[in-house]
PDB file of C-alpha atoms and ligand atoms in Angstrom:
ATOM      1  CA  UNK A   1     -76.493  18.740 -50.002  1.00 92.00           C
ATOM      2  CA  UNK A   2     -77.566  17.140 -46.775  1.00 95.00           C
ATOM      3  CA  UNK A   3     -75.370  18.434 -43.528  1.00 96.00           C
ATOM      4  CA  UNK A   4     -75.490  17.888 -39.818  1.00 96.00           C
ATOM      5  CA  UNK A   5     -73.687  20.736 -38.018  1.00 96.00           C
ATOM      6  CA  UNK A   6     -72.342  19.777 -34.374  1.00 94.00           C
ATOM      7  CA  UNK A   7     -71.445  22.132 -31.914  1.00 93.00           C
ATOM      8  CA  UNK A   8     -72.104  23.123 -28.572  1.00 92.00           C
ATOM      9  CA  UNK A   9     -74.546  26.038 -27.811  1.00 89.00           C
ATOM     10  CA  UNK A  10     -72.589  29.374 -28.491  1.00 90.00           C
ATOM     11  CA  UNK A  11     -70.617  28.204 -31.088  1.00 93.00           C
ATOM     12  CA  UNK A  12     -72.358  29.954 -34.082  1.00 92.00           C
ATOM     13  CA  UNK A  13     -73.274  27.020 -35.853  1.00 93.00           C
ATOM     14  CA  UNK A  14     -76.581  28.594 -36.095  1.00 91.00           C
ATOM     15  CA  UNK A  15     -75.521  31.567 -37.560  1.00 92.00           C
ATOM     16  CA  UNK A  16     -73.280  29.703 -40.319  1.00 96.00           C
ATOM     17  CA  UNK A  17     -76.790  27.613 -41.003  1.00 96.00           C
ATOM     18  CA  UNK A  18     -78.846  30.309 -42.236  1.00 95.00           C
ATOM     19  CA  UNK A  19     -75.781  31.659 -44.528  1.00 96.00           C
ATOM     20  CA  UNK A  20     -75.163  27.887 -45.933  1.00 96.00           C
ATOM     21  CA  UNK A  21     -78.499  27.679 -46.596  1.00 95.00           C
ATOM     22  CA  UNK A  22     -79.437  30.963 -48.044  1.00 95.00           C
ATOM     23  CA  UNK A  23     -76.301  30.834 -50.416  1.00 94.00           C
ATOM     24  CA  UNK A  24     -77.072  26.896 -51.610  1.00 93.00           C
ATOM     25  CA  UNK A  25     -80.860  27.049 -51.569  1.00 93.00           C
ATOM     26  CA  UNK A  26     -81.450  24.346 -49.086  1.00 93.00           C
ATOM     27  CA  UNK A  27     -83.338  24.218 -45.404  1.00 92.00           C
ATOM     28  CA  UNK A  28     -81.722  24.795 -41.969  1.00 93.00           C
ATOM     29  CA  UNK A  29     -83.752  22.591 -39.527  1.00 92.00           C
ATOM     30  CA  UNK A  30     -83.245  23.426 -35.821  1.00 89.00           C
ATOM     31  CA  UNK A  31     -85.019  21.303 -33.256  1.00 86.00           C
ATOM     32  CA  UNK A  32     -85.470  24.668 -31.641  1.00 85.00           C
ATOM     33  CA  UNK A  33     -87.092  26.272 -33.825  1.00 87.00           C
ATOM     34  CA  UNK A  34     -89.111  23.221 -34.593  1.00 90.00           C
ATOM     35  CA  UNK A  35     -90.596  22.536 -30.632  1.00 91.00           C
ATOM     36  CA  UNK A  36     -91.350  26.117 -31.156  1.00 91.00           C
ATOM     37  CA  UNK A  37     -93.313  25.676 -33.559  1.00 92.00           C
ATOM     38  CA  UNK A  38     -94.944  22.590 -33.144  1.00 93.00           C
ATOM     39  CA  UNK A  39     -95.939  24.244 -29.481  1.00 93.00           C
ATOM     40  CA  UNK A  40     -97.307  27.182 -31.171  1.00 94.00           C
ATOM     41  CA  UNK A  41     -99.512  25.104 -33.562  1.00 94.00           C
ATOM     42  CA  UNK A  42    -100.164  22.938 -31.016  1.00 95.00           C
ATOM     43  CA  UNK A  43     -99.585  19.880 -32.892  1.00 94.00           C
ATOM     44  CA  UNK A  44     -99.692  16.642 -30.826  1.00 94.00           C
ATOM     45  CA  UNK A  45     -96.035  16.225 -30.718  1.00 93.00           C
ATOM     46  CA  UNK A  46     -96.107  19.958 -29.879  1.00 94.00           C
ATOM     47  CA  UNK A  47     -98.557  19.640 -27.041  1.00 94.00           C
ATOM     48  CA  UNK A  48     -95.909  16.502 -25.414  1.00 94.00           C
ATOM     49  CA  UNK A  49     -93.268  18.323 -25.920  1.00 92.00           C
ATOM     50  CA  UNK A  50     -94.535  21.005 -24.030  1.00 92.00           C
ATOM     51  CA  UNK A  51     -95.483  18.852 -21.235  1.00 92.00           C
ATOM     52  CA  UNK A  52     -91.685  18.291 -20.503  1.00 89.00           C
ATOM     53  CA  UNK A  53     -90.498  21.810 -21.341  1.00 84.00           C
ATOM     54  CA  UNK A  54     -93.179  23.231 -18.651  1.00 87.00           C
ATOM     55  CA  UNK A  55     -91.754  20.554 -16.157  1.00 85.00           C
ATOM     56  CA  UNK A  56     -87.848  22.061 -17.014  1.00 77.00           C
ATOM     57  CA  UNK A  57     -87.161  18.267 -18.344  1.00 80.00           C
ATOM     58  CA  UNK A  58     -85.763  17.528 -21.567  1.00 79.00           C
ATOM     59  CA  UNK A  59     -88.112  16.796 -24.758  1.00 87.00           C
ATOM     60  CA  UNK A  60     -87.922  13.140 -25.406  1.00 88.00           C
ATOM     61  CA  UNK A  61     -85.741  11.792 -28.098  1.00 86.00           C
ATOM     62  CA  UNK A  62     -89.129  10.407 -29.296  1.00 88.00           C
ATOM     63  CA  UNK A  63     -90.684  13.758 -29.939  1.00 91.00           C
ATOM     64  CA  UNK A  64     -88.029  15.138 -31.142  1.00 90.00           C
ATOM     65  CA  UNK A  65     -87.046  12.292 -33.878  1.00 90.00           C
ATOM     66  CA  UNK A  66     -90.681  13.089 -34.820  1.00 91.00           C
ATOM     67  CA  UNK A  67     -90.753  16.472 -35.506  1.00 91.00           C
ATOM     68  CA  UNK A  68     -87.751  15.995 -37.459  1.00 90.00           C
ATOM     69  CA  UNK A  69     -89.245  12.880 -39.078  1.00 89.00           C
ATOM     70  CA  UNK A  70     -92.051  15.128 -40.179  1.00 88.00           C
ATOM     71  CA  UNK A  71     -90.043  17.795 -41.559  1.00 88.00           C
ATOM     72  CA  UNK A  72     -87.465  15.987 -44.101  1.00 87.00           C
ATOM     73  CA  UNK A  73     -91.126  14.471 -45.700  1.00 86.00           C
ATOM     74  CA  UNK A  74     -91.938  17.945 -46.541  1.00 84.00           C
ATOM     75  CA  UNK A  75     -90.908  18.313 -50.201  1.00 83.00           C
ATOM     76  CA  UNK A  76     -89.462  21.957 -50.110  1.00 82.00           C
ATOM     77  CA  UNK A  77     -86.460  19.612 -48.260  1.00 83.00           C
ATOM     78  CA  UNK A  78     -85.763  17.592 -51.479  1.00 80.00           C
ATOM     79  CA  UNK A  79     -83.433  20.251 -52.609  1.00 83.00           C
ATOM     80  CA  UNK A  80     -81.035  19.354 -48.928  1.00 92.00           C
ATOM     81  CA  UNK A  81     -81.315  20.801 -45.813  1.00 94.00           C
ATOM     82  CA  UNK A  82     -78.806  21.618 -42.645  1.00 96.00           C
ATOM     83  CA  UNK A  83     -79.640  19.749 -39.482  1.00 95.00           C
ATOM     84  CA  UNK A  84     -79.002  22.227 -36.297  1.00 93.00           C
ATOM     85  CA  UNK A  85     -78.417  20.745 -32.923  1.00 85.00           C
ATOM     86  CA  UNK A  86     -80.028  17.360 -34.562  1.00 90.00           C
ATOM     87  CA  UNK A  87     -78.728  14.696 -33.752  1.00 93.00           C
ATOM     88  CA  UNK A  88     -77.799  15.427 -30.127  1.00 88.00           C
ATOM     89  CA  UNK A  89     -77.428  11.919 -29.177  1.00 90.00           C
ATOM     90  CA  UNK A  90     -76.106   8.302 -30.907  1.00 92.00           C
ATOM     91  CA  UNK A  91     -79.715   7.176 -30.496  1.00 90.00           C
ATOM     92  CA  UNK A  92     -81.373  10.110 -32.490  1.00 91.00           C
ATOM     93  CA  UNK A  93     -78.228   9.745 -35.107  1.00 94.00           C
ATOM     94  CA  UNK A  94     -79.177   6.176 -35.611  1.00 94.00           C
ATOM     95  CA  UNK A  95     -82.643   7.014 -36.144  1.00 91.00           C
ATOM     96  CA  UNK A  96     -81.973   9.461 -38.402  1.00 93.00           C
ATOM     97  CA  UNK A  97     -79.469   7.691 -40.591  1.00 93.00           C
ATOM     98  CA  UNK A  98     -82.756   5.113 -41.137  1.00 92.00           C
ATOM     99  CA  UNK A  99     -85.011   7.833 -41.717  1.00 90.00           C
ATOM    100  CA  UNK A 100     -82.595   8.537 -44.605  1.00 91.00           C
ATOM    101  CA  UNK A 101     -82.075   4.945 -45.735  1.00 92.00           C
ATOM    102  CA  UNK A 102     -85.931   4.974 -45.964  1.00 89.00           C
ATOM    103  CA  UNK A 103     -85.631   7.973 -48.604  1.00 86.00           C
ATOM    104  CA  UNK A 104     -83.092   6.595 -50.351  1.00 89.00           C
ATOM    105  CA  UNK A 105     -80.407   9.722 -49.249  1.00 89.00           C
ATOM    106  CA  UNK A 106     -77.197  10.115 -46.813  1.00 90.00           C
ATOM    107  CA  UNK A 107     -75.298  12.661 -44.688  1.00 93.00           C
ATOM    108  CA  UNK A 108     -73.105  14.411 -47.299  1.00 94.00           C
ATOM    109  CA  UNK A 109     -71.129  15.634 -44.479  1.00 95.00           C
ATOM    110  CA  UNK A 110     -71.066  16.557 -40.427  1.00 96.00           C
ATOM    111  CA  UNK A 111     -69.290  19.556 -39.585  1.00 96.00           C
ATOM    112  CA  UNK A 112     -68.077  20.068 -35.951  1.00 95.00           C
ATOM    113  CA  UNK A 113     -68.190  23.864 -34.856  1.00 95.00           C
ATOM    114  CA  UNK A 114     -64.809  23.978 -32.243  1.00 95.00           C
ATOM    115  CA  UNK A 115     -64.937  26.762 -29.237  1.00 95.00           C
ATOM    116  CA  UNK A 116     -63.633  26.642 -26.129  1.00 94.00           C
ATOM    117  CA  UNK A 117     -65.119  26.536 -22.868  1.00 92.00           C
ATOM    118  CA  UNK A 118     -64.168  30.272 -22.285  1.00 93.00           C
ATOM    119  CA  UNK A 119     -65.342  32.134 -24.901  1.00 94.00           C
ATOM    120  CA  UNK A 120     -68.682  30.177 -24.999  1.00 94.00           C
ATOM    121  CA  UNK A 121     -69.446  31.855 -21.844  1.00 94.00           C
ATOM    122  CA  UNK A 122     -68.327  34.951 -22.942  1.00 93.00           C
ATOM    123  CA  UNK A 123     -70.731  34.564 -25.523  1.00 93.00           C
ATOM    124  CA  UNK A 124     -73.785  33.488 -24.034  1.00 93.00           C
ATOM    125  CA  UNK A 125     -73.377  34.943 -20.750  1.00 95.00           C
ATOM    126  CA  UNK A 126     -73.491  38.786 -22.710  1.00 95.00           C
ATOM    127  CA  UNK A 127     -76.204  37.960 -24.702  1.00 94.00           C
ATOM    128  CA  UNK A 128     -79.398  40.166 -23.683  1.00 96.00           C
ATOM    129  CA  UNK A 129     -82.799  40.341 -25.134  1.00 94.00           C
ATOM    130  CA  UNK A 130     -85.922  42.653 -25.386  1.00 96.00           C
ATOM    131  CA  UNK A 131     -88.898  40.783 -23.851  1.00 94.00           C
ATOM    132  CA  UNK A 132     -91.421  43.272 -25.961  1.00 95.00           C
ATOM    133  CA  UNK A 133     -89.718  43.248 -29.947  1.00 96.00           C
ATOM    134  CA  UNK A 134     -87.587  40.204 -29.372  1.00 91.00           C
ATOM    135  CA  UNK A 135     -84.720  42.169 -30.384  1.00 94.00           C
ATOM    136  CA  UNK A 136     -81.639  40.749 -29.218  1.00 93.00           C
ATOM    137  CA  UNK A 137     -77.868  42.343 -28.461  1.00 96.00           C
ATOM    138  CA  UNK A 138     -74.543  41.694 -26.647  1.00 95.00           C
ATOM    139  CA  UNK A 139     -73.125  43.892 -23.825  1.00 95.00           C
ATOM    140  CA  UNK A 140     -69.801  43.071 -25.572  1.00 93.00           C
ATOM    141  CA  UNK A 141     -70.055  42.528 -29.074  1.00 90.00           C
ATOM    142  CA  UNK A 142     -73.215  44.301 -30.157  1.00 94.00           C
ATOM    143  CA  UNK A 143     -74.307  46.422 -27.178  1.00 96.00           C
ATOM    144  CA  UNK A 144     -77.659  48.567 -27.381  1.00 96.00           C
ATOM    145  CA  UNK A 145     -77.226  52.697 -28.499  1.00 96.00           C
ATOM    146  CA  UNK A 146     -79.686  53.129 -25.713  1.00 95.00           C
ATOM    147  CA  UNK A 147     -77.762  50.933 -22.430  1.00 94.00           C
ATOM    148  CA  UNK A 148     -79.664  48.209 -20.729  1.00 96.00           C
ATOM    149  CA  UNK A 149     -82.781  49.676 -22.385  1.00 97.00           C
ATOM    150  CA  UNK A 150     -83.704  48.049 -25.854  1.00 97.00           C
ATOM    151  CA  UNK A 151     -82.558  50.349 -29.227  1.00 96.00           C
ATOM    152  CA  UNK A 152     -86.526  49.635 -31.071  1.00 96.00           C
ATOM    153  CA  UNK A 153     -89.093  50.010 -28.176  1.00 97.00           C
ATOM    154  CA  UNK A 154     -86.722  51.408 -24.920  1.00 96.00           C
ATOM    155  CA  UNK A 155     -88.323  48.159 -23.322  1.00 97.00           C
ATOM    156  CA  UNK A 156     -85.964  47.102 -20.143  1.00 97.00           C
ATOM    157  CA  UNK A 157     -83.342  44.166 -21.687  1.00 97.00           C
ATOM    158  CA  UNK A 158     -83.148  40.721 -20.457  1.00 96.00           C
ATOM    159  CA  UNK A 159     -81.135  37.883 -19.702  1.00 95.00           C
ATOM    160  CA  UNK A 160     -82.659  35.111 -20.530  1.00 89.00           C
ATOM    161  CA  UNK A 161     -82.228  32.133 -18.120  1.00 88.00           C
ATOM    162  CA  UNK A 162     -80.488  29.593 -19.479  1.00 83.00           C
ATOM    163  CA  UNK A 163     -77.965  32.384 -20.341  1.00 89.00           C
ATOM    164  CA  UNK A 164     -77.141  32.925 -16.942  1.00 91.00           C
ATOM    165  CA  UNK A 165     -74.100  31.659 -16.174  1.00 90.00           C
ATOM    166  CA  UNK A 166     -74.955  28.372 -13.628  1.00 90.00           C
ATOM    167  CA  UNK A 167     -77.471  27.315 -16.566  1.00 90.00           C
ATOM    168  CA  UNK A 168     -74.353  27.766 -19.341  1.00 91.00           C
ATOM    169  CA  UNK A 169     -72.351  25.582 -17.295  1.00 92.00           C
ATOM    170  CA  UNK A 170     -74.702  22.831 -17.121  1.00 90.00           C
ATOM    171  CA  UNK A 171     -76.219  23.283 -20.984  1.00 88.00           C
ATOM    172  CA  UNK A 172     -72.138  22.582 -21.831  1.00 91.00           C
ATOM    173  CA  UNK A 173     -71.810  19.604 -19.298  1.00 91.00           C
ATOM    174  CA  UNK A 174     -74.833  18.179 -20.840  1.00 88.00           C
ATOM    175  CA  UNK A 175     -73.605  18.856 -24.769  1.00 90.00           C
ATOM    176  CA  UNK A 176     -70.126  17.097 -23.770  1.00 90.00           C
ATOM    177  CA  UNK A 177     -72.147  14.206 -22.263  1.00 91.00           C
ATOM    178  CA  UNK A 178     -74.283  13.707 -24.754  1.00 87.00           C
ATOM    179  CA  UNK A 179     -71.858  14.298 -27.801  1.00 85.00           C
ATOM    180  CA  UNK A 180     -68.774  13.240 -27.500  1.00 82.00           C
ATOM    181  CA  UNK A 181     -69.575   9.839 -28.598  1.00 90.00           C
ATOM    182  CA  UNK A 182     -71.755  11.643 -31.363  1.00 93.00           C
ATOM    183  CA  UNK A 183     -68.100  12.776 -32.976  1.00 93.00           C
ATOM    184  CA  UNK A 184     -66.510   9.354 -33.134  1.00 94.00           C
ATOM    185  CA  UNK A 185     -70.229   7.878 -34.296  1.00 95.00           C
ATOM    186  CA  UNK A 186     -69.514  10.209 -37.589  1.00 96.00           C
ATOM    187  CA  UNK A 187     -65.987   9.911 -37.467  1.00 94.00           C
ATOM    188  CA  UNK A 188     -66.254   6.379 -38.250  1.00 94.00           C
ATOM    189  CA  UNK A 189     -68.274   7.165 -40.975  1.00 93.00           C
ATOM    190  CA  UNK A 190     -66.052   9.360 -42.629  1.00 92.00           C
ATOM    191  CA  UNK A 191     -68.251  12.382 -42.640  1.00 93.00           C
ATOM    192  CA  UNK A 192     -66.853  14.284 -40.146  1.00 94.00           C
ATOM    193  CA  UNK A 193     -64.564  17.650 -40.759  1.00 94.00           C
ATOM    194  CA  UNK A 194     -63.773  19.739 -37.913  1.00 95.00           C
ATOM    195  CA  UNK A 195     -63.900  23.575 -37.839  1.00 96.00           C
ATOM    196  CA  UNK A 196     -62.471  26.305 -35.256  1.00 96.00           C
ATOM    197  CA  UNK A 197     -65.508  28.590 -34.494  1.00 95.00           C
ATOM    198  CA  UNK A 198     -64.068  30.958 -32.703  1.00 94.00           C
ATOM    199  CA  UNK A 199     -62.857  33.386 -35.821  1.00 94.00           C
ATOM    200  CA  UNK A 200     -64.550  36.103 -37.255  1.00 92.00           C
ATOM    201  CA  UNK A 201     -68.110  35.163 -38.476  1.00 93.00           C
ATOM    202  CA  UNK A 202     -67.024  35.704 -42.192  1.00 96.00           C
ATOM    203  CA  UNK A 203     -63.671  34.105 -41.785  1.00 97.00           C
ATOM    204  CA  UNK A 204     -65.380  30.594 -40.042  1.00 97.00           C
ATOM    205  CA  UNK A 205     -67.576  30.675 -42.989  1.00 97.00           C
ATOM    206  CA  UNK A 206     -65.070  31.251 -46.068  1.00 97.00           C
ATOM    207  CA  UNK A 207     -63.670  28.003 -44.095  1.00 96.00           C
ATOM    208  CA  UNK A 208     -66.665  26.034 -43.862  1.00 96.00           C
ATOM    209  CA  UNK A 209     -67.606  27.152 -47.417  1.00 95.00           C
ATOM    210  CA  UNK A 210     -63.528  25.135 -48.521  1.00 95.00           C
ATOM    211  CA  UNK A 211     -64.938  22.281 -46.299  1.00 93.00           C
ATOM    212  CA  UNK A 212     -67.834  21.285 -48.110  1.00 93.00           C
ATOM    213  CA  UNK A 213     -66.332  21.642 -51.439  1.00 90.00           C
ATOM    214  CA  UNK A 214     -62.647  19.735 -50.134  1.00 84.00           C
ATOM    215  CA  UNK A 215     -63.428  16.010 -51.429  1.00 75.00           C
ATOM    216  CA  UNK A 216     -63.699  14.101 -47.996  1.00 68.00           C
ATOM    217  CA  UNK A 217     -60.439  13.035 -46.295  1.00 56.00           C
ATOM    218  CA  UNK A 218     -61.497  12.332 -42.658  1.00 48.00           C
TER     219      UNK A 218
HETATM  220 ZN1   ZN B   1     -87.423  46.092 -27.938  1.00 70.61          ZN
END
């Protein structure tokens, strides 16, 4: 099964990843997790895209189309794998749909993650983390035992930056920018279901789960 998840940042498509994957075997690949690591190994994509991450500049779809180049090689991704927050633009989704056509494979399916504006800042704008154990918590949802001082380690929580709420604003003008014409690009294709993201964690994915089995219909 090879899916693209689409959703703006705060919607929980992340989250709905690592269950999809864990239940049918396959990969999650997130470009964030892969800059990450390419920076940490200091791999020569890793090193450029660090050049632009340092300067507060987006990484180039270049680098990014590489990393993710690199990855679907790797054979432990023969089984399928989820793409999360790749493609972000038409550019990177025509790249990727020849990386595919190289390997002989498609998209089985896109999903689109729906939330609104609101309760994506309610999300992201509570989320805090502990700079020491990387622990992270919600002053709403899942709030620390031990106040603004972390549960593990009593290490003084943080808000990250781009979870402040000026940074939120412009992560979600960007994502609209950016991926709007993403949608119709798959819509077009017929691969595209949509999904409301805003339930219950469990409830979004006994939905998703009836997506990917539903024959398509889009
Ligand atoms: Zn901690």
């Amino acid at each position: 099964m090879r899916l693209v998840f689409l959703g703006a940042p705060g919607v929980g498509k992340g989250t709905q990843a690592d269950k999809v994957a864990a239940q049918y075997r396959i990969r999650k690949v997130s470009t964030g997790d892969l800059l990450r690591e390419a920076v940490r190994n200091k791999t020569p994509l890793g090193l450029e895209a660090k050049e632009h991450m340092d300067q507060g500049r987006l990484v180039p779809d270049s680098v990014v189309i590489g990393l993710v180049r690199e990855k679907l090689a790797d054979p432990s991704h023969a089984n399928g794998f989820i793409l999360d927050g790749f493609p972000r633009t038409v550019p990177q989704a025509e790249v990727l749909a020849k990386v595919l056509v190289e390997r002989g494979l498609q998209l089985d399916r896109v999903i689109n993650f729906k939330v609104s504006r609101e309760e994506i800042v309610k999300r992201l704008s509570g989320r805090r983390s502990c700079p020491k154990c990387q622990a992270t918590y919600h002053v709403e949802f899942a709030p620390s035992k031990n106040g603004t001082l972390c549960e593990r380690c009593g290490e003084a929580l943080i808000q990250r930056s781009d979870d402040k709420q000026e940074a939120i604003e412009m992560r979600l003008r960007v994502y609209e920018e950016q991926t709007a014409p993403l949608i119709n690009f798959y819509e077009k294709q017929r691969l595209l279901s949509h999904l409301n993201g805003a339930e219950a964690v469990e409830t979004v994915y006994h939905n998703l789960v009836k997506a990917l089995a539903a024959p398509q219909t889009a």
